Short mmCIF file of C-alpha atoms in Angstrom, two decimals:
data_model
loop_
_atom_site.label_atom_id
_atom_site.label_comp_id
_atom_site.label_asym_id
_atom_site.label_seq_id
_atom_site.Cartn_x
_atom_site.Cartn_y
_atom_site.Cartn_z
CA THR A 885 16.15 6.81 -18.76
CA ASP A 886 12.49 4.77 -18.99
CA TRP A 887 10.99 4.26 -15.33
CA SER A 888 7.65 2.72 -14.24
CA GLY A 889 6.12 1.79 -11.47
CA LYS A 890 6.66 4.42 -8.64
CA THR A 891 3.83 4.17 -6.43
CA GLY A 892 2.96 7.46 -4.15
CA ALA A 893 1.85 7.23 -0.61
CA SER A 894 -1.73 8.11 -2.53
CA GLY A 895 -1.26 5.30 -4.21
CA VAL A 896 -0.76 6.84 -7.70
CA VAL A 897 1.19 5.09 -9.90
CA TYR A 898 3.91 6.65 -11.78
CA ALA A 899 5.94 6.60 -15.38
CA GLY A 900 8.34 8.44 -17.46
CA ASN A 901 11.63 9.14 -19.10
CA SER A 902 13.86 11.22 -17.72
CA ALA A 903 17.72 11.54 -16.92
CA GLY A 904 19.61 12.52 -13.77
CA ASN A 905 21.82 15.49 -13.98
CA TYR A 906 23.23 17.87 -11.32
CA SER A 907 22.07 14.79 -8.29
CA SER A 908 18.34 15.92 -10.02
CA VAL A 909 15.95 14.86 -12.81
CA GLN A 910 16.43 15.89 -15.73
CA LEU A 911 13.12 16.75 -18.34
CA ARG A 912 14.28 17.78 -21.90
CA SER A 913 11.45 19.34 -24.75
CA ASP A 914 13.61 17.82 -27.37
CA LYS A 915 13.21 13.95 -26.25
CA SER A 916 9.44 12.84 -27.52
CA THR A 917 8.99 10.79 -24.62
CA ALA A 918 10.90 12.76 -22.05
CA GLY A 919 8.11 13.51 -19.41
CA ILE A 920 6.71 11.65 -15.80
CA ILE A 921 2.98 10.74 -16.46
CA THR A 922 1.00 9.35 -13.30
CA THR A 923 -0.87 5.37 -14.79
CA ALA A 924 -2.73 4.22 -12.54
CA ASN A 925 -4.90 5.69 -9.51
CA ALA A 926 -6.77 2.62 -8.43
CA SER A 927 -7.88 5.11 -5.42
CA GLU A 928 -10.29 7.72 -7.27
CA TYR A 929 -7.14 10.70 -6.02
CA VAL A 930 -7.49 14.37 -7.89
CA ALA A 931 -4.49 16.58 -8.40
CA ARG A 932 -4.37 19.21 -6.38
CA LYS A 933 -1.43 21.22 -6.30
CA VAL A 934 2.40 20.35 -8.39
CA THR A 935 5.92 22.32 -6.31
CA VAL A 936 9.36 22.22 -8.16
CA ASP A 937 12.27 22.93 -6.54
CA TRP A 938 14.00 23.83 -9.09
CA ASN A 939 18.21 23.31 -9.45
CA THR A 940 20.21 26.01 -9.66
CA ASN A 941 21.24 24.60 -13.33
CA THR A 942 18.05 25.16 -14.81
CA ALA A 943 18.71 28.19 -16.80
CA SER A 944 15.46 31.80 -15.54
CA GLY A 945 12.55 30.59 -17.66
CA ARG A 946 12.31 27.44 -18.55
CA THR A 947 9.35 26.47 -17.94
CA ILE A 948 7.46 22.78 -16.79
CA ASN A 949 4.03 22.03 -18.48
CA ILE A 950 1.02 20.43 -16.24
CA TYR A 951 -1.45 18.76 -17.92
CA GLY A 952 -4.64 16.31 -16.58
CA LYS A 953 -6.85 13.50 -17.78
CA ASP A 954 -9.01 11.47 -16.20
CA SER A 955 -7.67 8.27 -17.85
CA ALA A 956 -4.52 6.68 -17.49
CA TYR A 957 -1.27 7.77 -19.52
CA SER A 958 0.42 4.85 -20.76
CA SER A 959 3.12 6.82 -22.07
CA PRO A 960 5.63 9.83 -21.96
CA ALA A 961 5.30 10.58 -25.47
CA GLU A 962 1.47 11.47 -25.03
CA LEU A 963 2.52 14.85 -23.80
CA TYR A 964 3.71 15.79 -27.36
CA ASP A 965 0.48 14.43 -28.69
CA THR A 966 -1.96 17.07 -28.80
CA GLY A 967 -4.90 14.56 -29.20
CA ASN A 968 -3.12 12.80 -26.06
CA CYS A 969 -1.93 14.93 -24.45
CA GLY A 970 -5.22 15.58 -21.56
CA THR A 971 -6.06 19.74 -20.83
CA LEU A 972 -3.21 21.58 -20.40
CA ILE A 973 -3.98 23.06 -16.26
CA GLY A 974 -0.45 25.06 -16.54
CA SER A 975 2.66 26.11 -15.93
CA ILE A 976 5.89 26.43 -13.22
CA ALA A 977 8.69 29.12 -15.02
CA ASN A 978 11.84 28.84 -12.87
CA GLY A 979 12.39 32.00 -12.03
CA SER A 980 8.93 33.28 -11.52
CA SER A 981 7.23 29.94 -9.95
CA THR A 982 7.72 26.83 -8.09
CA GLU A 983 3.71 25.89 -7.89
CA LEU A 984 0.36 25.70 -9.51
CA SER A 985 -3.05 24.97 -7.29
CA ILE A 986 -5.14 22.93 -9.42
CA THR A 987 -8.84 23.74 -9.30
CA SER A 988 -10.69 21.21 -11.73
CA ASP A 989 -10.22 17.13 -10.84
CA TYR A 990 -7.47 15.18 -12.45
CA ASN A 991 -7.34 11.43 -11.77
CA PHE A 992 -4.08 11.73 -14.01
CA ILE A 993 -1.42 14.46 -14.81
CA GLY A 994 1.22 14.65 -16.96
CA ILE A 995 4.13 16.60 -16.66
CA ARG A 996 7.05 17.97 -19.48
CA SER A 997 9.56 20.47 -20.18
CA ASN A 998 8.03 22.30 -22.64
CA ASN A 999 11.70 24.12 -23.72
CA GLY A 1000 15.15 22.96 -23.22
CA ALA A 1001 16.43 21.34 -20.48
CA LEU A 1002 16.24 21.48 -17.19
CA TYR A 1003 16.75 19.92 -13.19
CA ALA A 1004 14.60 19.69 -10.86
CA ASN A 1005 15.61 18.87 -7.21
CA SER A 1006 12.23 17.32 -6.53
CA ILE A 1007 7.99 17.62 -7.85
CA LYS A 1008 5.89 16.74 -6.04
CA ILE A 1009 2.12 16.36 -6.51
CA ASP A 1010 -0.07 16.29 -3.81
CA TRP A 1011 -2.93 14.55 -4.24
CA GLU A 1012 -6.58 14.55 -2.16
CA PRO A 1013 -9.22 11.95 -2.33
CA ALA A 1014 -12.32 12.48 -5.34
CA ALA A 1015 -15.28 13.51 -3.56
CA GLU A 1016 -17.91 10.65 -3.68
CA VAL A 1017 -20.36 10.94 -5.12
CA ALA A 1018 -24.33 10.19 -3.16
CA LEU A 1019 -27.45 9.08 -4.39
CA GLU A 1020 -29.91 12.12 -3.76
CA SER A 1021 -33.12 10.69 -5.73
CA ILE A 1022 -34.42 7.97 -7.49
CA GLN A 1023 -37.98 8.24 -9.05
CA ILE A 1024 -40.30 6.52 -12.30
CA THR A 1025 -39.92 9.53 -14.57
CA THR A 1026 -42.57 7.56 -17.20
CA SER A 1027 -44.54 4.67 -16.19
CA PRO A 1028 -44.77 1.02 -17.83
CA THR A 1029 -46.72 1.07 -20.67
CA SER A 1030 -48.84 -1.65 -19.01
CA LEU A 1031 -50.92 -0.70 -15.59
CA GLN A 1032 -53.37 -3.29 -15.02
CA TYR A 1033 -51.93 -6.97 -13.62
CA SER A 1034 -54.11 -9.84 -12.21
CA GLY A 1035 -51.95 -12.52 -11.37
CA LYS A 1036 -49.57 -11.52 -13.94
CA ALA A 1037 -45.87 -10.42 -13.40
CA LEU A 1038 -44.87 -6.52 -14.15
CA ASP A 1039 -44.03 -5.81 -16.87
CA LYS A 1040 -41.71 -2.58 -17.03
CA THR A 1041 -41.82 -2.23 -21.21
CA GLY A 1042 -41.88 1.82 -21.38
CA MET A 1043 -40.53 2.48 -17.36
CA VAL A 1044 -38.40 4.62 -17.33
CA VAL A 1045 -36.45 5.24 -14.00
CA THR A 1046 -34.29 8.28 -13.07
CA ALA A 1047 -31.38 8.84 -10.47
CA THR A 1048 -30.28 12.01 -9.50
CA TYR A 1049 -27.05 12.19 -7.93
CA ASP A 1050 -25.16 15.05 -5.91
CA ASP A 1051 -22.69 16.28 -8.58
#
């Protein structure tokens, strides 16, 4: 089933292609459109953790791959395209893990099955506001070509202004 426009508490918007079986979310790796993606992030949040509550009908070892990008996903099919899937942040395997901590700053997340059908009672993504970037200094690093002005407007030709931010 295709679905879209689901907004979480953080304001991040999700879309995806999934099935429902065993009162759970079902993802399959053999269907090149199955997955969960973030399509909008107006508040500039970054993902910090993904937690899976595995359904008991999921075979041990079945794995969810989590990808991150700095631009929005447009379709779950991107998760199967090595040029568009984003960076593989990590995986969560049934029987050995339930969560993945994210240390890099990704504004957009994609989730898909790595191997076969799997069932999750829930998949939770924790978001936090992205750090604000602050201006530390601004300076003229190259003077303008003309430095003498008598009754003329400032000619900025050749001038280079450099701003330094705290990031």
